Coordinates of C-alpha atoms in Angstrom, one line a residue:
M7 CA 83.9 92.5 127.1
R8 CA 83.4 88.7 126.8
A9 CA 83.1 87.3 123.4
T10 CA 82.2 83.9 122.0
L11 CA 83.1 82.0 118.6
I12 CA 80.7 79.3 117.7
L13 CA 81.7 77.0 114.7
E14 CA 78.9 75.3 112.5
N15 CA 79.8 71.8 114.2
G16 CA 78.7 73.3 117.5
A17 CA 82.2 73.9 119.0
V18 CA 82.3 77.0 121.2
F19 CA 85.3 79.1 122.1
R20 CA 85.2 81.7 124.9
G21 CA 87.4 84.7 124.8
E22 CA 87.5 88.5 125.1
S23 CA 86.3 91.1 122.4
M24 CA 88.7 93.1 120.4
G25 CA 88.0 95.3 117.4
D26 CA 84.4 95.8 116.4
T27 CA 81.7 94.2 118.7
A28 CA 79.0 93.5 116.1
D29 CA 78.0 89.8 115.5
R30 CA 79.9 88.5 112.4
V31 CA 79.2 85.3 110.5
C32 CA 81.9 84.2 108.0
E33 CA 84.0 81.4 106.9
M34 CA 86.8 80.5 109.4
V35 CA 90.3 79.8 108.0
F36 CA 93.7 79.7 109.6
N37 CA 96.9 81.3 108.6
T38 CA 100.4 80.1 109.7
S39 CA 102.4 83.3 109.1
M40 CA 104.5 84.8 112.0
T41 CA 104.3 88.3 110.6
G42 CA 102.5 90.5 108.1
Y43 CA 99.1 90.6 109.9
Q44 CA 98.3 93.8 108.4
E45 CA 99.2 92.6 104.8
I46 CA 96.9 89.6 105.5
L47 CA 94.0 91.7 106.6
T48 CA 94.1 93.8 103.6
D49 CA 94.5 91.0 101.2
P50 CA 91.4 91.1 99.0
S51 CA 91.4 87.2 99.0
Y52 CA 90.2 87.1 102.4
A53 CA 86.8 88.8 101.6
G54 CA 84.1 86.8 103.3
Q55 CA 86.4 85.1 105.8
G56 CA 87.5 85.3 109.4
I57 CA 91.1 84.6 110.0
V58 CA 92.7 82.6 112.8
M59 CA 96.3 83.4 113.3
T60 CA 98.3 80.4 114.6
Y61 CA 101.2 82.4 115.7
P62 CA 100.4 83.4 119.4
L63 CA 101.3 86.9 119.7
I64 CA 99.7 89.4 117.1
G65 CA 99.9 93.3 116.9
N66 CA 103.3 93.6 118.5
Y67 CA 104.6 96.1 116.0
G68 CA 101.2 98.0 115.3
V69 CA 100.0 99.1 112.0
N70 CA 100.9 101.8 109.5
G71 CA 99.7 103.3 106.1
F72 CA 102.3 101.8 104.0
D73 CA 101.9 98.1 104.6
N74 CA 98.4 97.8 103.2
E75 CA 97.9 95.5 100.3
S76 CA 94.7 97.3 99.1
Q77 CA 92.7 100.4 100.0
Q78 CA 91.1 98.8 103.0
P79 CA 91.1 95.5 105.1
W80 CA 88.7 92.9 103.7
A81 CA 88.7 90.3 106.2
E82 CA 85.4 89.8 108.2
A83 CA 86.8 88.7 111.5
F84 CA 90.2 88.2 113.2
I85 CA 91.0 85.5 115.8
V86 CA 94.2 85.6 118.0
R87 CA 95.7 84.0 121.0
H88 CA 97.0 87.2 122.4
L89 CA 96.5 90.8 121.2
A90 CA 99.6 93.1 122.0
E91 CA 98.1 96.3 123.4
R92 CA 100.8 98.5 122.5
G93 CA 102.6 98.0 119.2
S94 CA 106.3 99.0 119.4
N95 CA 108.0 99.9 116.0
F96 CA 109.4 103.1 114.7
R97 CA 107.0 102.8 111.7
R98 CA 104.0 102.3 114.0
E99 CA 101.1 104.8 113.4
D100 CA 98.4 103.0 115.4
D101 CA 97.5 99.9 117.3
L102 CA 95.8 96.9 115.8
D103 CA 92.9 97.0 118.0
S104 CA 92.1 100.5 117.0
Y105 CA 92.6 99.6 113.3
L106 CA 90.1 96.6 113.7
R107 CA 87.6 99.0 115.3
Q108 CA 88.0 101.7 112.7
H109 CA 87.3 99.2 109.8
H110 CA 84.6 97.4 111.6
I111 CA 86.3 94.0 111.8
T112 CA 84.9 91.9 114.6
G113 CA 87.7 90.2 116.7
I114 CA 88.1 87.9 119.5
Q115 CA 91.3 87.1 121.6
N116 CA 92.6 84.8 124.5
V117 CA 91.1 81.8 122.7
D118 CA 93.0 78.6 122.2
T119 CA 94.1 79.2 118.5
R120 CA 96.1 75.9 118.7
A121 CA 92.9 73.8 119.5
L122 CA 90.8 75.8 117.0
T123 CA 93.5 75.2 114.2
R124 CA 93.7 71.5 114.9
L125 CA 89.8 71.4 114.7
L126 CA 89.8 73.3 111.3
R127 CA 92.6 70.9 110.0
S128 CA 91.0 67.7 111.0
Q129 CA 87.4 68.5 110.1
G130 CA 88.0 71.2 107.4
T131 CA 87.3 74.7 107.0
M132 CA 83.9 75.6 108.3
N133 CA 81.7 78.7 109.0
G134 CA 81.5 80.4 112.2
M135 CA 80.1 83.2 114.3
I136 CA 81.6 85.7 116.8
T137 CA 79.2 87.4 119.2
C138 CA 79.5 89.5 122.2
A139 CA 76.0 88.6 123.4
E140 CA 75.7 86.9 126.8
D141 CA 72.5 85.0 125.9
F142 CA 71.8 83.5 122.5
S143 CA 70.0 80.6 121.0
M144 CA 72.4 78.0 119.8
E145 CA 69.8 76.6 117.5
A146 CA 69.3 80.0 115.8
V147 CA 72.9 80.7 115.6
L148 CA 73.7 77.4 114.1
A149 CA 71.0 77.8 111.5
K150 CA 72.4 81.3 110.6
I151 CA 76.0 79.9 110.4
K152 CA 75.2 77.0 108.3
A153 CA 73.2 79.2 105.7
Y154 CA 76.2 81.5 105.2
R155 CA 78.3 81.2 101.9
V156 CA 81.1 83.1 100.5
A157 CA 79.8 84.5 97.3
G158 CA 80.0 87.7 95.0
T159 CA 83.4 88.6 96.6
V160 CA 85.2 89.3 93.3
E161 CA 82.6 92.0 92.6
R162 CA 83.0 93.5 95.9
V163 CA 86.9 93.7 95.9
T164 CA 87.7 94.7 92.3
R165 CA 88.4 98.2 91.1
K166 CA 85.3 100.1 89.7
E167 CA 87.3 102.0 87.3
M168 CA 90.6 101.5 85.2
E169 CA 93.7 102.7 86.8
L170 CA 97.0 103.5 85.3
C171 CA 100.1 102.9 87.4
P172 CA 103.3 104.2 85.8
A173 CA 106.5 102.3 85.6
F174 CA 109.3 103.1 88.1
G175 CA 112.0 104.6 86.0
E176 CA 112.2 103.9 82.2
E177 CA 109.1 102.5 80.9
K178 CA 109.9 99.3 78.9
Y179 CA 106.6 97.4 78.6
K180 CA 102.9 98.0 79.0
V181 CA 100.9 95.5 80.9
A182 CA 97.2 94.9 81.4
L183 CA 96.3 93.5 84.9
M184 CA 92.9 92.1 85.5
D185 CA 92.0 93.0 89.0
Y186 CA 90.1 90.0 90.7
G187 CA 91.4 91.1 94.1
V188 CA 94.9 92.2 93.3
K189 CA 97.5 93.0 95.9
T190 CA 99.5 96.3 95.8
N191 CA 102.7 94.5 95.7
M192 CA 101.9 92.5 92.5
I193 CA 101.6 95.9 90.7
R194 CA 104.7 97.2 92.4
C195 CA 106.7 94.0 91.3
L196 CA 105.7 94.9 87.7
Q197 CA 106.5 98.6 88.1
N198 CA 110.0 97.9 89.5
R199 CA 110.8 96.0 86.2
G200 CA 110.0 98.9 84.0
C201 CA 106.2 97.9 83.2
A202 CA 103.5 100.7 83.0
V203 CA 100.5 98.7 84.4
T204 CA 96.8 99.4 83.4
V205 CA 94.6 97.7 86.1
Y206 CA 91.3 96.7 84.8
P207 CA 88.1 96.0 86.7
A208 CA 87.3 92.3 86.8
H209 CA 84.4 92.3 84.3
T210 CA 86.3 94.3 81.7
P211 CA 85.6 92.6 78.3
A212 CA 88.7 90.9 76.6
Q213 CA 88.3 92.8 73.5
T214 CA 88.9 96.2 75.4
V215 CA 92.2 94.8 76.7
L216 CA 93.3 93.1 73.4
A217 CA 92.7 96.6 71.7
G218 CA 94.8 98.4 74.2
G219 CA 98.2 97.7 72.5
Y220 CA 99.7 95.9 75.6
D221 CA 102.9 93.9 75.7
G222 CA 101.4 91.3 78.1
V223 CA 98.5 90.5 80.4
M224 CA 98.4 89.4 84.0
L225 CA 95.6 87.7 85.9
S226 CA 95.6 88.6 89.5
N227 CA 94.8 86.8 92.8
G228 CA 91.2 87.1 94.3
P229 CA 88.7 85.6 96.6
G230 CA 86.0 82.9 96.5
D231 CA 85.1 80.0 94.4
P232 CA 86.6 80.4 91.0
A233 CA 83.7 78.3 89.4
D234 CA 81.4 81.1 90.5
N235 CA 82.9 83.5 87.9
S236 CA 81.4 82.1 84.7
E237 CA 81.3 85.4 82.7
I238 CA 85.0 86.2 83.7
I239 CA 86.0 82.8 82.7
G240 CA 84.6 83.3 79.3
E241 CA 86.7 86.6 78.9
V242 CA 89.7 84.8 80.2
K243 CA 89.4 82.1 77.5
K244 CA 89.5 85.0 74.9
L245 CA 92.6 86.5 76.5
Y246 CA 94.2 83.1 76.2
E247 CA 93.3 82.6 72.5
S248 CA 95.3 85.7 71.8
D249 CA 99.1 85.6 71.4
L250 CA 99.9 88.1 74.1
P251 CA 102.2 86.7 76.9
L252 CA 100.0 85.9 79.8
F253 CA 100.9 85.4 83.6
A254 CA 98.3 84.4 86.2
V255 CA 98.5 84.0 90.0
C256 CA 96.2 82.4 92.6
L257 CA 92.6 83.0 91.5
G258 CA 93.8 83.9 88.0
H259 CA 95.6 80.6 87.8
Q260 CA 92.4 78.9 88.7
L261 CA 90.2 80.8 86.3
L262 CA 92.6 80.1 83.4
A263 CA 92.6 76.4 84.1
L264 CA 88.9 76.5 84.1
A265 CA 88.8 78.4 80.8
T266 CA 90.9 75.8 79.2
G267 CA 88.8 72.6 80.4
A268 CA 90.2 71.7 83.6
S269 CA 88.4 71.5 86.9
T270 CA 89.0 72.9 90.5
R271 CA 88.0 71.6 93.8
K272 CA 87.5 72.9 97.3
M273 CA 90.3 72.0 99.7
R274 CA 89.8 70.6 103.2
F275 CA 91.4 73.6 104.9
G276 CA 93.5 75.3 102.0
H277 CA 96.9 76.8 102.1
R278 CA 97.4 80.0 104.0
G279 CA 100.7 81.3 105.3
G280 CA 104.2 82.4 104.5
N281 CA 106.0 79.0 104.8
H282 CA 104.5 76.6 102.1
P283 CA 107.3 74.6 100.3
V284 CA 106.8 74.3 96.4
K285 CA 108.9 72.5 93.9
D286 CA 109.6 74.0 90.6
L287 CA 109.8 70.9 88.4
A288 CA 111.8 72.4 85.6
E289 CA 114.5 73.8 87.9
G290 CA 114.4 70.9 90.3
R291 CA 114.3 73.2 93.2
V292 CA 112.1 73.8 96.3
F293 CA 111.1 77.4 97.1
I294 CA 109.4 78.7 100.2
T295 CA 106.0 80.5 99.3
S296 CA 103.4 82.6 100.6
Q297 CA 99.9 81.3 99.8
N298 CA 96.2 82.1 100.3
H299 CA 93.7 79.7 98.7
G300 CA 90.9 77.4 99.5
Y301 CA 90.5 75.9 96.1
A302 CA 92.9 74.1 93.8
V303 CA 93.2 72.9 90.2
V304 CA 92.7 69.1 89.8
A305 CA 95.8 67.7 88.1
D306 CA 94.0 64.8 86.4
T307 CA 91.7 67.2 84.6
V308 CA 94.6 69.1 83.1
D309 CA 94.7 68.1 79.3
P310 CA 98.5 67.5 78.5
A311 CA 97.8 68.9 74.9
V312 CA 96.9 72.3 76.7
A313 CA 99.2 72.5 79.6
E314 CA 101.5 70.5 82.1
V315 CA 102.1 70.8 85.9
S316 CA 105.2 73.0 86.4
H317 CA 105.0 73.4 90.3
I318 CA 103.8 71.0 93.0
N319 CA 103.3 71.4 96.7
V320 CA 105.9 69.5 98.6
N321 CA 103.5 68.8 101.6
D322 CA 100.4 67.4 99.7
G323 CA 101.6 67.1 96.1
G324 CA 98.9 69.4 94.8
V325 CA 99.0 71.6 91.6
E326 CA 101.0 74.9 92.3
G327 CA 101.7 75.8 88.8
L328 CA 101.0 75.3 85.0
T329 CA 103.0 75.9 81.9
Y330 CA 100.8 76.0 78.8
V331 CA 101.6 74.6 75.4
R332 CA 100.5 77.9 74.0
K333 CA 103.5 80.2 73.8
N334 CA 104.4 82.6 76.7
C335 CA 101.7 81.4 79.0
F336 CA 102.2 80.1 82.7
T337 CA 100.4 80.3 85.9
V338 CA 101.1 79.7 89.6
Q339 CA 98.8 79.1 92.6
F340 CA 101.2 80.7 95.2
H341 CA 102.1 84.5 95.5
P342 CA 105.4 85.4 94.1
E343 CA 104.6 89.0 95.0
A344 CA 104.3 88.0 98.6
S345 CA 104.6 91.0 101.1
P346 CA 106.1 90.9 103.6
G347 CA 107.5 87.7 102.1
P348 CA 109.1 85.3 101.3
M349 CA 110.3 86.8 98.1
D350 CA 112.0 83.5 96.8
T351 CA 109.8 83.3 93.7
E352 CA 109.9 86.9 92.3
Y353 CA 112.1 85.3 89.4
L354 CA 108.5 84.5 87.9
F355 CA 108.0 88.2 87.2
D356 CA 111.4 88.2 85.5
R357 CA 110.2 85.4 83.3
F358 CA 107.0 87.3 82.4
V359 CA 109.1 90.4 81.5
A360 CA 111.4 88.2 79.4
S361 CA 108.4 86.7 77.6
M362 CA 107.4 90.3 76.6
E363 CA 110.8 91.0 74.9
K364 CA 110.9 91.4 71.1
G365 CA 107.1 91.1 70.8
G366 CA 106.7 88.1 72.9
E367 CA 109.5 86.2 71.3
Q368 CA 112.0 84.6 73.9

């Protein structure tokens, strides 16, 4: 079946349908990863978005039940150059096309993803629509596309109830993790280090967490504009004002920056992929990181009496991490728990665990 991708600037890409055939309007973004399409689809940070994969061959190893980063895929749409019809891998349980249909994700293949990516890079992230209709009114479609906005996504992806995830092996620490769209491997990275993790829904009051007797608090990744979460930001500020060790990633990093007086901005096309170089200023080393964000903390708005920039993006100089003056509090924009990888920055979990030793004294 033929399918068409229309962008809000009027650009049209013709291709073939894959996955679900329902019309889908969403924000179109691109990801430069060569592998990990299942982890990408199930990353809650993609709620409200359609993903353009820059690598031309997708689906070649199929899908399986173990590689999911959450209970379901959250992406709205999936755009690829070529879809492998028969995934080949000893862990394969199903093919990608069937997986997309099962989860009602609209897709399109055999489009020029290189040209599409160049357009999104030069003109910026924009909304778009995938349709299988042969005849449609461009005027009506463009009006629908331009009216779309990614909103309410944290409420969609967060857990509805508290969940206890026991440590792997001996329990050494108790960690409260705020779920703004957490990835499974973030929890696993803590469990591997002897942490029993209590995962709380996004809107849990800070007082509930502070009364739980935890050794540390982690703020997770998640989707959408961080500034939309005013109530959550108020609770994050209360967590910051406690003396518990605090570690935040991605959206959590942005929320804490907003809670302490800094500002965020929407990026032209964001950072999404598994190959972004980031420099740790304290160590003087560059690490390759996995990233997925369309907003960033504005460096000039960070009060030096509150925090200092600890990591920068080598490509564009953007803020990739903050170390707070307040004891045992640091945040990063990238994903140290990256699955399938790279795993270069997992040392940050070790740093967080070290901050919880002896009641938070390093």
